[in-house]
Amino acid sequence: MPKNNGVRGEARMVPDASFTSYYGRPVVKAAPWSNDIPAYLFLGGLAGGSSLLAAGADVMHNDELRRAARLTALGAIGGSYLALVHDLGRPSRFFNMLRVAKPTSPMSMGTWIITAYGPAAVLAAASEFTGMIPPGRLSRLVSFANRPAGIAAAMIAPVLSSYTAVLLSDTSTPAWNHGFKEMPFVFVGSSATAAGGMAMIASSVHNAAPARRLAIGGALTELLAIEKMKASMGVVSETLDLGTAGKLIRLSQFLTIFGALGSIVFGRKSRAVSLVSGLALVLGSACTKFGVFEAGQSSARDPKYTVAPQKKSLQDGATHARPKTRWDVLRNPYHRQRSSR
Amino acid sequence: MSKTIVHLGLDPAKISGWDVAQPRMGFFTDTSLCIGCKACEVACKEWNEIPEDGLDWLGISYDNTGSLGASSWRHVAFIEQAVPGGRTDTPSSASALDGSDLRWLMSSDVCKHCTEAGCLDVCPTGSLFRTEFGTVVVQDDICNGCGYCVAACPFGVIERRTGSHGTKNVGLAQKCTLCYDRLVSGMTPACAQACPTESIQFGNLSELRSRARRRVEKLQLDGNRAARLYGDDPNDGIGGAGAMFLLLDQPEVYGLPPNPVVATRELGQMWKQAGIAALTFLIGAAAASIER
Ligand code: SF4
């Protein structure tokens, strides 16, 4: 088995005049996460955006769109649970996280967010199957609860879509940490794009108007936020341009612009263009999540992105003295003494 | 310097809810005394029953461990460099073929047992905890192997163990425990015990801190102006380390981050940004839904 901390095969250790490192070896460690995690980011976003769309359609009596969006949310949240459990290895490990609620751990908070969101989304979607549920108490419960459940899911949905940015940013992975101000906007934009695109695929042009608006707004937000994020990341922004991450981000931008233009120009008229644009938007959103994820991983593997910004902050005379914040208070009680199961 | 920070810096155990007052324990690794023998690496592996993780030649220097990791809780860095200024006062110097002076820097790296520990902050199960000695330890029976701590550590210390099925604690986050099991019985951690030159010193952290300051002053007076302490300042980005170092060159030369800051320091702002984004999303989606 090769050493897992080794520098990857490609030569990454081009010496840079402005920084030194220990034989080009990484300073921080990349998260040991596979593609399950970006898939989870994408599917969670798709579910969240779809729940919002479904609740709006429900209130507006747009039955076709409501149905399409609720079923998308159901499928997507199911997929994200699967991705999470696959990443952890066993379902019990998911439940293991419910033993604590730690505000300093975005993963712990996220576990509670999807635990609250999941049942609401499932209940809302269940009413779309009432034809299949035999009449009786269960079917009455489902038809009574579907709207409140749908609204509840839509209330949690925006947080479901944006917390994942905090999940990535609260690490020492340079590209994730330095982008913390804008990444939530990139992520909600990407969620809106995905949900809008999926609903354009799944419903008729006539009923998909809200989906098109959501997708176009999302695409704009996502495209602008990613540029702004790069501008605030200093040298680390390179990681969003180079290698696999760069390819994914460029592909995402192409697909998103293509899909958004398609929906603006032909969305109302052509079912075929709607299908293609919708697909482009969904794929564009996935590429964004995978691209941001990859940028983080490659930024962690190259010591330059850890050392250079820190040297700069030292030169700028950054001081760490800071006022006592709420986080100091919150942090500590959760680091309890040895806890037993 | 605010009172709170000093307080945080000295007694993380108390803040974490330990009533039994124990002095904070830690390491002071004086790299000017290190001879690169790696006795600490071996002693650590033996005592903690750490599995073998590959006997590789890295081809970079006399260091074939490479870095700290799930199965390397002490790592001796080995650097061969041209002597700054062309002459040297360290014992470990030699002449290169071209006549220029070379020196060897050796340093035994370890988990910093941070006052504000990123790994501990982000752990979603409560597996990582603060001991009564102020150190940071993984509880193997609670860890679910999510790997979040790996990305959260500013020093690349903690790691998820890989290996074949049946390897001890495979798939779980692993790192130095500062020999928690030895500490509770009043013993010295294995690495410090094994160190033949007392480069690794173990003890009461505040005592170690003053010893370290005296030592660096002496080295500087002796003309070693590059000598510096690392991790000794409670006002740094991690609230001060529980394992500090005396270095003879810049931290990054040894593979250490020059100015580490725990990400949780900005977590409040991160949540705020996420909240604003979520609200924008909610309003935007509502606006998109309105039909004439
Ligand atoms: S050095 Fe890393 S692993 Fe050790 S306590 Fe600090 S954050 Fe945790």
mmCIF file of N, CA and C in Angstrom, chain B residues 168-240:
data_model
loop_
_atom_site.group_PDB
_atom_site.id
_atom_site.type_symbol
_atom_site.label_atom_id
_atom_site.label_comp_id
_atom_site.label_asym_id
_atom_site.label_seq_id
_atom_site.Cartn_x
_atom_site.Cartn_y
_atom_site.Cartn_z
ATOM 1 N N LYS B 168 -5.921 -2.930 13.127
ATOM 2 C CA LYS B 168 -6.453 -2.277 14.318
ATOM 3 C C LYS B 168 -7.009 -0.878 13.993
ATOM 4 N N ASN B 169 -8.218 -0.624 14.441
ATOM 5 C CA ASN B 169 -8.868 0.683 14.286
ATOM 6 C C ASN B 169 -8.881 1.205 12.851
ATOM 7 N N VAL B 170 -8.924 0.315 11.890
ATOM 8 C CA VAL B 170 -8.932 0.763 10.499
ATOM 9 C C VAL B 170 -10.210 1.557 10.226
ATOM 10 N N GLY B 171 -10.074 2.643 9.479
ATOM 11 C CA GLY B 171 -11.236 3.483 9.165
ATOM 12 C C GLY B 171 -11.535 4.524 10.223
ATOM 13 N N LEU B 172 -10.814 4.521 11.340
ATOM 14 C CA LEU B 172 -11.081 5.505 12.387
ATOM 15 C C LEU B 172 -9.999 6.581 12.394
ATOM 16 N N ALA B 173 -10.351 7.752 12.890
ATOM 17 C CA ALA B 173 -9.386 8.838 13.012
ATOM 18 C C ALA B 173 -8.408 8.495 14.127
ATOM 19 N N GLN B 174 -7.124 8.676 13.858
ATOM 20 C CA GLN B 174 -6.103 8.292 14.820
ATOM 21 C C GLN B 174 -5.046 9.371 14.934
ATOM 22 N N LYS B 175 -4.566 9.578 16.140
ATOM 23 C CA LYS B 175 -3.467 10.512 16.362
ATOM 24 C C LYS B 175 -2.878 10.309 17.749
ATOM 25 N N CYS B 176 -1.826 11.060 18.041
ATOM 26 C CA CYS B 176 -1.173 11.047 19.349
ATOM 27 C C CYS B 176 -2.183 11.282 20.462
ATOM 28 N N THR B 177 -2.093 10.489 21.534
ATOM 29 C CA THR B 177 -2.976 10.674 22.689
ATOM 30 C C THR B 177 -2.215 11.346 23.832
ATOM 31 N N LEU B 178 -1.004 11.743 23.573
ATOM 32 C CA LEU B 178 -0.042 12.163 24.579
ATOM 33 C C LEU B 178 0.034 11.065 25.658
ATOM 34 N N CYS B 179 -0.017 9.842 25.184
ATOM 35 C CA CYS B 179 -0.014 8.656 26.058
ATOM 36 C C CYS B 179 -0.956 8.820 27.245
ATOM 37 N N TYR B 180 -2.229 9.037 26.931
ATOM 38 C CA TYR B 180 -3.239 9.246 27.968
ATOM 39 C C TYR B 180 -3.194 8.120 28.999
ATOM 40 N N ASP B 181 -3.035 6.886 28.497
ATOM 41 C CA ASP B 181 -3.014 5.747 29.424
ATOM 42 C C ASP B 181 -1.819 5.800 30.364
ATOM 43 N N ARG B 182 -0.696 6.322 29.898
ATOM 44 C CA ARG B 182 0.471 6.443 30.784
ATOM 45 C C ARG B 182 0.287 7.616 31.742
ATOM 46 N N LEU B 183 -0.282 8.698 31.228
ATOM 47 C CA LEU B 183 -0.470 9.881 32.060
ATOM 48 C C LEU B 183 -1.333 9.584 33.285
ATOM 49 N N VAL B 184 -2.444 8.846 33.076
ATOM 50 C CA VAL B 184 -3.311 8.580 34.223
ATOM 51 C C VAL B 184 -2.598 7.744 35.289
ATOM 52 N N SER B 185 -1.545 7.011 34.893
ATOM 53 C CA SER B 185 -0.794 6.278 35.920
ATOM 54 C C SER B 185 0.469 7.026 36.333
ATOM 55 N N GLY B 186 0.521 8.305 35.993
ATOM 56 C CA GLY B 186 1.652 9.109 36.441
ATOM 57 C C GLY B 186 2.951 8.820 35.709
ATOM 58 N N MET B 187 2.865 8.240 34.511
ATOM 59 C CA MET B 187 4.085 7.952 33.762
ATOM 60 C C MET B 187 4.335 8.989 32.661
ATOM 61 N N THR B 188 5.572 9.013 32.196
ATOM 62 C CA THR B 188 5.960 9.901 31.104
ATOM 63 C C THR B 188 5.566 9.261 29.769
ATOM 64 N N PRO B 189 5.098 10.051 28.783
ATOM 65 C CA PRO B 189 4.794 9.476 27.468
ATOM 66 C C PRO B 189 5.997 8.735 26.880
ATOM 67 N N ALA B 190 5.698 7.704 26.102
ATOM 68 C CA ALA B 190 6.744 6.810 25.607
ATOM 69 C C ALA B 190 7.847 7.539 24.846
ATOM 70 N N CYS B 191 7.471 8.524 24.004
ATOM 71 C CA CYS B 191 8.477 9.197 23.175
ATOM 72 C C CYS B 191 9.475 9.978 24.030
ATOM 73 N N ALA B 192 8.935 10.690 25.037
ATOM 74 C CA ALA B 192 9.812 11.496 25.890
ATOM 75 C C ALA B 192 10.725 10.584 26.703
ATOM 76 N N GLN B 193 10.145 9.458 27.150
ATOM 77 C CA GLN B 193 10.911 8.483 27.917
ATOM 78 C C GLN B 193 12.075 7.935 27.091
ATOM 79 N N ALA B 194 11.825 7.715 25.798
ATOM 80 C CA ALA B 194 12.829 7.062 24.959
ATOM 81 C C ALA B 194 13.870 8.033 24.419
ATOM 82 N N CYS B 195 13.570 9.320 24.408
ATOM 83 C CA CYS B 195 14.470 10.287 23.772
ATOM 84 C C CYS B 195 15.820 10.321 24.485
ATOM 85 N N PRO B 196 16.915 9.993 23.778
ATOM 86 C CA PRO B 196 18.206 9.893 24.450
ATOM 87 C C PRO B 196 18.862 11.247 24.734
ATOM 88 N N THR B 197 18.396 12.319 24.103
ATOM 89 C CA THR B 197 19.081 13.601 24.276
ATOM 90 C C THR B 197 18.228 14.614 25.023
ATOM 91 N N GLU B 198 17.067 14.183 25.491
ATOM 92 C CA GLU B 198 16.111 15.087 26.118
ATOM 93 C C GLU B 198 15.697 16.218 25.186
ATOM 94 N N SER B 199 15.672 15.901 23.900
ATOM 95 C CA SER B 199 15.110 16.856 22.951
ATOM 96 C C SER B 199 13.610 16.940 23.184
ATOM 97 N N ILE B 200 12.991 15.794 23.498
ATOM 98 C CA ILE B 200 11.564 15.780 23.824
ATOM 99 C C ILE B 200 11.424 15.858 25.334
ATOM 100 N N GLN B 201 10.852 16.957 25.790
ATOM 101 C CA GLN B 201 10.658 17.114 27.225
ATOM 102 C C GLN B 201 9.175 17.123 27.522
ATOM 103 N N PHE B 202 8.799 16.398 28.567
ATOM 104 C CA PHE B 202 7.406 16.298 28.938
ATOM 105 C C PHE B 202 7.214 16.930 30.309
ATOM 106 N N GLY B 203 6.088 17.574 30.511
ATOM 107 C CA GLY B 203 5.839 18.113 31.842
ATOM 108 C C GLY B 203 4.679 19.070 31.890
ATOM 109 N N ASN B 204 4.632 19.773 33.001
ATOM 110 C CA ASN B 204 3.637 20.796 33.234
ATOM 111 C C ASN B 204 3.837 21.917 32.209
ATOM 112 N N LEU B 205 2.789 22.241 31.488
ATOM 113 C CA LEU B 205 2.953 23.123 30.333
ATOM 114 C C LEU B 205 3.513 24.496 30.694
ATOM 115 N N SER B 206 3.070 25.072 31.807
ATOM 116 C CA SER B 206 3.551 26.422 32.115
ATOM 117 C C SER B 206 5.034 26.380 32.493
ATOM 118 N N GLU B 207 5.430 25.272 33.133
ATOM 119 C CA GLU B 207 6.845 25.116 33.453
ATOM 120 C C GLU B 207 7.678 24.970 32.182
ATOM 121 N N LEU B 208 7.151 24.121 31.276
ATOM 122 C CA LEU B 208 7.853 23.902 30.010
ATOM 123 C C LEU B 208 8.006 25.206 29.245
ATOM 124 N N ARG B 209 6.952 26.034 29.320
ATOM 125 C CA ARG B 209 6.964 27.281 28.571
ATOM 126 C C ARG B 209 8.093 28.181 29.077
ATOM 127 N N SER B 210 8.272 28.269 30.390
ATOM 128 C CA SER B 210 9.349 29.147 30.856
ATOM 129 C C SER B 210 10.710 28.525 30.557
ATOM 130 N N ARG B 211 10.773 27.193 30.637
ATOM 131 C CA ARG B 211 12.040 26.544 30.285
ATOM 132 C C ARG B 211 12.388 26.822 28.813
ATOM 133 N N ALA B 212 11.378 26.745 27.961
ATOM 134 C CA ALA B 212 11.589 26.965 26.527
ATOM 135 C C ALA B 212 12.073 28.394 26.286
ATOM 136 N N ARG B 213 11.496 29.342 27.005
ATOM 137 C CA ARG B 213 11.901 30.743 26.801
ATOM 138 C C ARG B 213 13.334 30.969 27.239
ATOM 139 N N ARG B 214 13.718 30.332 28.344
ATOM 140 C CA ARG B 214 15.111 30.472 28.787
ATOM 141 C C ARG B 214 16.056 29.876 27.743
ATOM 142 N N ARG B 215 15.650 28.726 27.228
ATOM 143 C CA ARG B 215 16.511 28.026 26.266
ATOM 144 C C ARG B 215 16.694 28.840 24.976
ATOM 145 N N VAL B 216 15.619 29.410 24.477
ATOM 146 C CA VAL B 216 15.736 30.142 23.212
ATOM 147 C C VAL B 216 16.549 31.414 23.424
ATOM 148 N N GLU B 217 16.404 32.015 24.586
ATOM 149 C CA GLU B 217 17.211 33.205 24.890
ATOM 150 C C GLU B 217 18.694 32.859 24.880
ATOM 151 N N LYS B 218 19.005 31.728 25.506
ATOM 152 C CA LYS B 218 20.401 31.314 25.575
ATOM 153 C C LYS B 218 20.958 31.065 24.167
ATOM 154 N N LEU B 219 20.192 30.348 23.360
ATOM 155 C CA LEU B 219 20.669 30.065 21.997
ATOM 156 C C LEU B 219 20.882 31.348 21.212
ATOM 157 N N GLN B 220 19.987 32.285 21.404
ATOM 158 C CA GLN B 220 20.130 33.538 20.660
ATOM 159 C C GLN B 220 21.349 34.315 21.132
ATOM 160 N N LEU B 221 21.568 34.303 22.443
ATOM 161 C CA LEU B 221 22.751 34.975 22.981
ATOM 162 C C LEU B 221 24.021 34.331 22.443
ATOM 163 N N ASP B 222 23.963 33.000 22.270
ATOM 164 C CA ASP B 222 25.112 32.281 21.729
ATOM 165 C C ASP B 222 25.312 32.526 20.239
ATOM 166 N N GLY B 223 24.452 33.319 19.651
ATOM 167 C CA GLY B 223 24.661 33.674 18.252
ATOM 168 C C GLY B 223 23.741 32.967 17.279
ATOM 169 N N ASN B 224 22.887 32.092 17.771
ATOM 170 C CA ASN B 224 21.975 31.388 16.874
ATOM 171 C C ASN B 224 20.705 32.209 16.726
ATOM 172 N N ARG B 225 20.805 33.230 15.898
ATOM 173 C CA ARG B 225 19.730 34.215 15.888
ATOM 174 C C ARG B 225 18.439 33.701 15.244
ATOM 175 N N ALA B 226 18.555 32.616 14.493
ATOM 176 C CA ALA B 226 17.343 32.084 13.863
ATOM 177 C C ALA B 226 16.519 31.235 14.831
ATOM 178 N N ALA B 227 17.060 30.939 15.993
ATOM 179 C CA ALA B 227 16.321 30.108 16.953
ATOM 180 C C ALA B 227 15.037 30.810 17.359
ATOM 181 N N ARG B 228 13.969 30.047 17.406
ATOM 182 C CA ARG B 228 12.670 30.628 17.740
ATOM 183 C C ARG B 228 11.783 29.569 18.366
ATOM 184 N N LEU B 229 10.760 30.039 19.092
ATOM 185 C CA LEU B 229 9.789 29.105 19.643
ATOM 186 C C LEU B 229 8.581 29.053 18.727
ATOM 187 N N TYR B 230 7.935 27.915 18.726
ATOM 188 C CA TYR B 230 6.759 27.707 17.881
ATOM 189 C C TYR B 230 5.681 27.065 18.739
ATOM 190 N N GLY B 231 4.516 27.710 18.770
ATOM 191 C CA GLY B 231 3.392 27.129 19.512
ATOM 192 C C GLY B 231 3.355 27.501 20.978
ATOM 193 N N ASP B 232 4.216 28.441 21.397
ATOM 194 C CA ASP B 232 4.277 28.780 22.816
ATOM 195 C C ASP B 232 3.360 29.944 23.194
ATOM 196 N N ASP B 233 2.792 30.629 22.177
ATOM 197 C CA ASP B 233 2.082 31.870 22.455
ATOM 198 C C ASP B 233 0.572 31.643 22.577
ATOM 199 N N PRO B 234 0.004 31.873 23.764
ATOM 200 C CA PRO B 234 -1.440 31.669 23.946
ATOM 201 C C PRO B 234 -2.276 32.615 23.087
ATOM 202 N N ASN B 235 -1.632 33.603 22.490
ATOM 203 C CA ASN B 235 -2.384 34.522 21.636
ATOM 204 C C ASN B 235 -2.246 34.217 20.155
ATOM 205 N N ASP B 236 -1.754 33.028 19.832
ATOM 206 C CA ASP B 236 -1.672 32.700 18.407
ATOM 207 C C ASP B 236 -3.020 32.171 17.908
ATOM 208 N N GLY B 237 -3.053 31.710 16.677
ATOM 209 C CA GLY B 237 -4.320 31.344 16.044
ATOM 210 C C GLY B 237 -4.984 30.086 16.564
ATOM 211 N N ILE B 238 -4.299 29.362 17.463
ATOM 212 C CA ILE B 238 -4.910 28.164 18.037
ATOM 213 C C ILE B 238 -4.963 28.279 19.560
ATOM 214 N N GLY B 239 -4.740 29.496 20.057
ATOM 215 C CA GLY B 239 -4.769 29.705 21.505
ATOM 216 C C GLY B 239 -3.583 29.088 22.229
ATOM 217 N N GLY B 240 -2.520 28.820 21.474
ATOM 218 C CA GLY B 240 -1.342 28.205 22.074
ATOM 219 C C GLY B 240 -1.408 26.693 21.980
#
